[in-house]
GROMACS .gro file of C-alpha atoms in nm:
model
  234
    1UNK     CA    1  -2.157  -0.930   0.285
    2UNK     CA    2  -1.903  -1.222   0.180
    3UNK     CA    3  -1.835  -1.443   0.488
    4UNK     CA    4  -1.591  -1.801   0.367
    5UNK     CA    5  -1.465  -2.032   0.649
    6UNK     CA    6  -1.209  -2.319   0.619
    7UNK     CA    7  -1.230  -2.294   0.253
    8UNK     CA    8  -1.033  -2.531   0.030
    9UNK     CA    9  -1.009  -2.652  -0.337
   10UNK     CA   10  -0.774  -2.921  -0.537
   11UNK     CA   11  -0.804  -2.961  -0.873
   12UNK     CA   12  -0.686  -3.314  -1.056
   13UNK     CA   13  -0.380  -3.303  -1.288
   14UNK     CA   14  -0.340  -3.664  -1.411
   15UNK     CA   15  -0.227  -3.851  -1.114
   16UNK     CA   16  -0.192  -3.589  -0.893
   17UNK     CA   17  -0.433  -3.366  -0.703
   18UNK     CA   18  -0.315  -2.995  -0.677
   19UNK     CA   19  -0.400  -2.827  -0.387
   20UNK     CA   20  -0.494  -2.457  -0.486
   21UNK     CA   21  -0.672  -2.322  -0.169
   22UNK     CA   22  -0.585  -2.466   0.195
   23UNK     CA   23  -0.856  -2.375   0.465
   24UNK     CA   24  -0.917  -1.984   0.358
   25UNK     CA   25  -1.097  -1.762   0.603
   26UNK     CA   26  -1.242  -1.450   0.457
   27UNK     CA   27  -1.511  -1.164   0.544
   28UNK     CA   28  -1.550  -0.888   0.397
   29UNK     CA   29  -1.851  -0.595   0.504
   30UNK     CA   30  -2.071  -0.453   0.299
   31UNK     CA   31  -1.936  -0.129   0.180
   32UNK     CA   32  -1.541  -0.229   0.126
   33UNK     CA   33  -1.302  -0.159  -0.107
   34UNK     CA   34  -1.062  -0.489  -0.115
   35UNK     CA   35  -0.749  -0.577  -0.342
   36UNK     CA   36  -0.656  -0.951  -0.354
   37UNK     CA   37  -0.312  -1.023  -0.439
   38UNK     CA   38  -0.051  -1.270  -0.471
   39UNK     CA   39   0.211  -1.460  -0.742
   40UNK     CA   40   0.099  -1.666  -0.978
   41UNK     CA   41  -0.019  -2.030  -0.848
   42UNK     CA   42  -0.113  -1.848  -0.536
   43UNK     CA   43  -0.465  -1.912  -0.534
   44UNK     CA   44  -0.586  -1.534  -0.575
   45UNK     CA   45  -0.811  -1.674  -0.923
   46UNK     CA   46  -0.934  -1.993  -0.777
   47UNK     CA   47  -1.057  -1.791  -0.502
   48UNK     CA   48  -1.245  -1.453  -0.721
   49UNK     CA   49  -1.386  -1.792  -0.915
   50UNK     CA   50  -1.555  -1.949  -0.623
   51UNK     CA   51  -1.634  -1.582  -0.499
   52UNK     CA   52  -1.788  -1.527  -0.828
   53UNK     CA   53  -1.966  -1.879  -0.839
   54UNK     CA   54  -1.773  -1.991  -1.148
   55UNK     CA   55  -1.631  -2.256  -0.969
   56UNK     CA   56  -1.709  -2.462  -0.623
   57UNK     CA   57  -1.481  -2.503  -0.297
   58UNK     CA   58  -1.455  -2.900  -0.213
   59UNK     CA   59  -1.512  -2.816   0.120
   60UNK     CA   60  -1.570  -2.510   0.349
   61UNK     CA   61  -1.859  -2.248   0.361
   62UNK     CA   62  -1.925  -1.943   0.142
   63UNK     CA   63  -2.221  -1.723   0.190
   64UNK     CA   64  -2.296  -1.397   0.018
   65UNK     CA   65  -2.543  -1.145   0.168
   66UNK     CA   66  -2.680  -1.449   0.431
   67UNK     CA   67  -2.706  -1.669   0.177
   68UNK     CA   68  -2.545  -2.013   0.165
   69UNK     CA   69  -2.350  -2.070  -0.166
   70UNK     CA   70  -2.270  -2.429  -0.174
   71UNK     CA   71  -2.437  -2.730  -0.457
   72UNK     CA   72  -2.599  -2.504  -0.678
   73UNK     CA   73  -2.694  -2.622  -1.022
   74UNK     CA   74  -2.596  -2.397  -1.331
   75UNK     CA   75  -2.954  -2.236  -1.352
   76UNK     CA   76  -2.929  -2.099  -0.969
   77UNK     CA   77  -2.584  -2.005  -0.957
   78UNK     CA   78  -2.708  -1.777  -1.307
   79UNK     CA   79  -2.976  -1.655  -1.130
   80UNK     CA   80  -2.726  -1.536  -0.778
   81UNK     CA   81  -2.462  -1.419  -1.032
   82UNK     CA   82  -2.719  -1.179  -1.221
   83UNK     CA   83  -2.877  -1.058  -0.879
   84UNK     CA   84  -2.579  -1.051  -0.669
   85UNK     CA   85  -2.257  -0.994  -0.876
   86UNK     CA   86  -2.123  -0.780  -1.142
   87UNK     CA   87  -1.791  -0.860  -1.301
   88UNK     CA   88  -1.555  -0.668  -1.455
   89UNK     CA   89  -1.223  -0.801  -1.653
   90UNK     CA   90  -0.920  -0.727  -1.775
   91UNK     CA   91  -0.998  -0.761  -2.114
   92UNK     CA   92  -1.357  -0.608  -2.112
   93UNK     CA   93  -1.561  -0.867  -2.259
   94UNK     CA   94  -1.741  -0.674  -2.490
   95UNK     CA   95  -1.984  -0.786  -2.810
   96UNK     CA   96  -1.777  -0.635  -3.054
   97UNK     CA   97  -2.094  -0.617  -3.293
   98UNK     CA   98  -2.302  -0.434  -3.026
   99UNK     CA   99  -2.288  -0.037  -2.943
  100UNK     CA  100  -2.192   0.053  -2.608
  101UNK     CA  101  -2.500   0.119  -2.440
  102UNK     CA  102  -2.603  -0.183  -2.590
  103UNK     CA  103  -2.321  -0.349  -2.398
  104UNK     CA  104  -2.464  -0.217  -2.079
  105UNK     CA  105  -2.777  -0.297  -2.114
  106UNK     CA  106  -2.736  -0.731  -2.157
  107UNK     CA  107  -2.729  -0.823  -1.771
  108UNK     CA  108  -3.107  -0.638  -1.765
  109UNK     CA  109  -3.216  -0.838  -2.090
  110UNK     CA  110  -3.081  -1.157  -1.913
  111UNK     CA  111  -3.305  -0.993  -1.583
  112UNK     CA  112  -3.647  -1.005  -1.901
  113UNK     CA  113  -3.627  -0.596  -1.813
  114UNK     CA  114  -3.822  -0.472  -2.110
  115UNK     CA  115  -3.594  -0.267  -2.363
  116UNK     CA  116  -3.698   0.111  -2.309
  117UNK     CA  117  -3.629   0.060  -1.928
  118UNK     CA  118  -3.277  -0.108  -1.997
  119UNK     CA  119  -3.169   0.132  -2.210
  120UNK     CA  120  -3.275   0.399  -1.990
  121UNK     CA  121  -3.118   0.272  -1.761
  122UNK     CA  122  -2.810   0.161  -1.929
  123UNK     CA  123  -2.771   0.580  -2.071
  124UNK     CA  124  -2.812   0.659  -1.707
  125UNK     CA  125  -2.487   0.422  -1.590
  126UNK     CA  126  -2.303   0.517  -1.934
  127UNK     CA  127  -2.308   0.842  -1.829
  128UNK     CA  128  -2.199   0.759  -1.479
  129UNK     CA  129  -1.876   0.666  -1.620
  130UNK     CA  130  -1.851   0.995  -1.871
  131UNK     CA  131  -1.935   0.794  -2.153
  132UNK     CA  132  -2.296   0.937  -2.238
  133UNK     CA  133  -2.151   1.090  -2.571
  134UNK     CA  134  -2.057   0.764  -2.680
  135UNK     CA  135  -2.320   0.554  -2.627
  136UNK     CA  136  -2.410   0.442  -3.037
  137UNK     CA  137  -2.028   0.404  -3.047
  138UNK     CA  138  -1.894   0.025  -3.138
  139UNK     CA  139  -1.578  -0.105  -2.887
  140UNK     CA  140  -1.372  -0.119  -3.154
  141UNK     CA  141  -1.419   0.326  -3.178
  142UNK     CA  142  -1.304   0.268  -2.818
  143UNK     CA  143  -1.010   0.348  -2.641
  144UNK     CA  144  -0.884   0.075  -2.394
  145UNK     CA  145  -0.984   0.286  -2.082
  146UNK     CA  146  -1.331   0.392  -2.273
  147UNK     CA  147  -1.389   0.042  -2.317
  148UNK     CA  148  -1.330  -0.074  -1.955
  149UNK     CA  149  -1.569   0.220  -1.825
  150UNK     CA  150  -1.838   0.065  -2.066
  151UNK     CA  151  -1.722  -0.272  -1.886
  152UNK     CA  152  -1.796  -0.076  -1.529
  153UNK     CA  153  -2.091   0.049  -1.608
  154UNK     CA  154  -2.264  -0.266  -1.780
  155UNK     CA  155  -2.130  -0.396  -1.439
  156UNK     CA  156  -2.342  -0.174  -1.203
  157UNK     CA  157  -2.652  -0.163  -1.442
  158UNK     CA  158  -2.781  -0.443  -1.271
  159UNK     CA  159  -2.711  -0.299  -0.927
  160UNK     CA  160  -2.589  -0.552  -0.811
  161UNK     CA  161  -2.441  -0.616  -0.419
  162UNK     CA  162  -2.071  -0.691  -0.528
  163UNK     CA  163  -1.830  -0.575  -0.821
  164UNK     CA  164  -1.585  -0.880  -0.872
  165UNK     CA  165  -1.311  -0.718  -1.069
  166UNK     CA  166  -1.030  -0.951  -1.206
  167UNK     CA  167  -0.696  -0.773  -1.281
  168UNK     CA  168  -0.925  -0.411  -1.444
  169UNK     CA  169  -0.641  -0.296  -1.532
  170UNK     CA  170  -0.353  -0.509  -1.650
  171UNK     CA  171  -0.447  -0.394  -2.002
  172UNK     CA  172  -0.447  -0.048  -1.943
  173UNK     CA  173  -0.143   0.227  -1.897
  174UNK     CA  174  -0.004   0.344  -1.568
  175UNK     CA  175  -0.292   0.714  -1.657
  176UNK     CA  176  -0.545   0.532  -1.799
  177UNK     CA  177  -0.535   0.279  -1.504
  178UNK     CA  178  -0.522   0.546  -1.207
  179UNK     CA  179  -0.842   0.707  -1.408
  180UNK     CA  180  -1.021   0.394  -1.419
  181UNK     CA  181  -0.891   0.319  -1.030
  182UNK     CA  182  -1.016   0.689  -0.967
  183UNK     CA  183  -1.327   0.591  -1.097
  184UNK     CA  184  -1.362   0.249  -0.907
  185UNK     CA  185  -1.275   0.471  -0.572
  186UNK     CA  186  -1.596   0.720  -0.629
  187UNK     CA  187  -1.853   0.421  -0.704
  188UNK     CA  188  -1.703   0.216  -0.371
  189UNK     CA  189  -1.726   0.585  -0.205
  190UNK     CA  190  -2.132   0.545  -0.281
  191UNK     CA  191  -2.103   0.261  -0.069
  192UNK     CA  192  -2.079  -0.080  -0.326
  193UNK     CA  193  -1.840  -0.337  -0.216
  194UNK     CA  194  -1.585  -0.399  -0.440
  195UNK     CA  195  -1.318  -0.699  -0.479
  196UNK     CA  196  -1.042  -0.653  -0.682
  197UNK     CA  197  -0.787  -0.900  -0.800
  198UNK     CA  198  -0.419  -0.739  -0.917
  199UNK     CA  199  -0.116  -0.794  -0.948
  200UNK     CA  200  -0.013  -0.414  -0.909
  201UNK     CA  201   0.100  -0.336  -0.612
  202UNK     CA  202   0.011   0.042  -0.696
  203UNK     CA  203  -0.327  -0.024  -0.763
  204UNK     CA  204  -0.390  -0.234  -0.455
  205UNK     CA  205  -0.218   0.063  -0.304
  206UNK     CA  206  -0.588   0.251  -0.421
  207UNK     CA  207  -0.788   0.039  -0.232
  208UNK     CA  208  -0.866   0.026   0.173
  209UNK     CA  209  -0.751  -0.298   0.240
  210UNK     CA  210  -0.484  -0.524   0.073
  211UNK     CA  211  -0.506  -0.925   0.125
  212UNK     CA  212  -0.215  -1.141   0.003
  213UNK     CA  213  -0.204  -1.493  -0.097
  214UNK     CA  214   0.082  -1.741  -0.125
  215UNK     CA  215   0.021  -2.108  -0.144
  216UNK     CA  216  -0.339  -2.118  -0.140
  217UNK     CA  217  -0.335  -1.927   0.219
  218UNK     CA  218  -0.364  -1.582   0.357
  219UNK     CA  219  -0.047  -1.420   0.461
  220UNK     CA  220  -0.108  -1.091   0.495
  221UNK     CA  221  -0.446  -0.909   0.586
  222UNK     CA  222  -0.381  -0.505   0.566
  223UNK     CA  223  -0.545  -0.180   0.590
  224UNK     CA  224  -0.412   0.022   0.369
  225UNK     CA  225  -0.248   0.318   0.549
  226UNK     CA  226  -0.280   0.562   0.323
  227UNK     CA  227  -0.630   0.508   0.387
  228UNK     CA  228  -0.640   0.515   0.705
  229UNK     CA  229  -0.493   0.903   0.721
  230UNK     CA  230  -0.751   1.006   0.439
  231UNK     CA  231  -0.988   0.897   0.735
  232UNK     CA  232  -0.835   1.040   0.944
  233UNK     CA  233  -0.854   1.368   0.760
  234UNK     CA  234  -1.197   1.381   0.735
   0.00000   0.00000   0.00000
C-alpha cells in the first residue's frame, strides 16, 4: 500500500540547510495498523507530511497503492489526497459554523457527490462512530472525544485507502483516548490501513506495529507483542 525508498528531505533555515529525513525506507501492507513515533525534531511530521502529500521528499521514491507520488502540481496532489487519504488531527479541524453531519459530509462535496447521497452517506459513517443522535449538533455542543469521532468519520466518508492520523489524541484524556483508540482498532479490524503519529507510548502500545524515529532515521521497527499473542489467541 505505501512503499518509500531512500527517502530524504532538508529544509533551508537562513544559511543553513536542516536535514530532517536521511534516506528513510518504509512499507507498509494494505490492511496495517502502524504508530510512528519519535522526539521532537525527529522527523516523525516531515515524514506523515510527505505521506500525506502536504509536502515533497528532495529525493527518494514514494508510491501509494502502485502509484508514483513524486512532482505533482497542487490540483493532482488534491485530487490523490481526496481519493486516497483521509486525515484525522489532533485538534479535529472542524467548521465550527457547520453541524456534524455536515462536517462529514465536505470530502464528498469536494468529490461533486450530489447532497442527498453525501448526507446519506455521511448519517451512515456518523453512526459508525455512535454519533447518529447527534448529527444536527454544532462542535462546539461537542465533547472533545465526540468531536474527534465526527473527525473519524468525516475521515472514512470518502472511503478512502489510508487514514493518516497525526497525534488523535494528544487533546483528549487518558478514557476518552483509549475509547477513541478502541474505536480506531475496530475500523483497522475491517481491514483499512491506518498510520498513526504519537507521542504516547500507550497508544502506540494499541497498534500492531510501532516504528521509531530519531534523527530523521528509523531506529526501531516493532511488532507490537501484545499483538502478536491476541493472534495468537485466535
Amino acid at each position: 500500500m505505501i512503499e518509500i525508498k531512500d527517502l530524504h528531505k532538508s529544509y533551508q533555515t537562513g544559511s543553513n540547510s536542516l536535514h530532517v529525513l536521511k534516506g528513510i525506507d518504509f512499507n507498509v501492507q494494505e490492511g496495517e495498523l502502524v504508530s510512528i513515533m519519535g522526539s521532537s525534531g525527529s522527523g516523525k511530521s516531515t515524514l506523515l507530511n510527505i505521506l500525506g502529500m502536504l509536502d515533497e521528499a528532495d529525493s527518494g521514491s514514494y508510491f501509494l497503492d502502485g502509484i508514483p507520488i513524486k512532482n505533482l502540481n497542487e490540483k493532482i496532489a488534491a485530487q490523490y489526497r481526496n481519493k486516497f487519504l483521509g486525515f484525522i488531527f489532533q485538534s479535529f479541524n472542524l467548521i465550527t459554523y457547520k453541524n456534524a453531519v455536515d462536517n462529514v459530509a465536505m470530502p464528498l462535496y469536494y468529490q461533486g457527490v450530489k447532497r442527498k447521497e453525501r448526507l446519506e452517506k455521511a448519517m451512515h459513517y456518523l453512526s459508525k462512530v455512535g454519533l447518529a443522535d447527534w448529527a444536527t449538533h454544532l462542535p462546539n455542543e461537542l465533547s472533545g472525544g465526540q468531536k474527534q469521532r465526527v473527525a473519524i468519520a468525516r475521515a472514512l466518508a470518502s472511503e478512502p485507502k489510508v487514514l493518516l492520523a497525526d497525534e488523535p489524541t494528544g487533546a483528549l484524556d487518558t478514557k476518552t483516548s483509549y475509547e477513541v483508540m478502541d474505536l480506531i482498532q475496530g475500523i483497522n479490524d475491517e481491514g483499512k490501513t491506518i498510520l498513526i503519529v504519537t507521542h504516547e507510548p500507550d497508544i502506540a502500545d494499541m497498534t500492531k506495529r510501532i516504528v521509531n524515529l530519531k534523527d530523521g532515521v528509523i531506529i526501531d521497527d516493532t511488532i507490537v507483542v501484545n499483538q502478536i499473542k491476541a493472534l495468537a489467541n485466535v
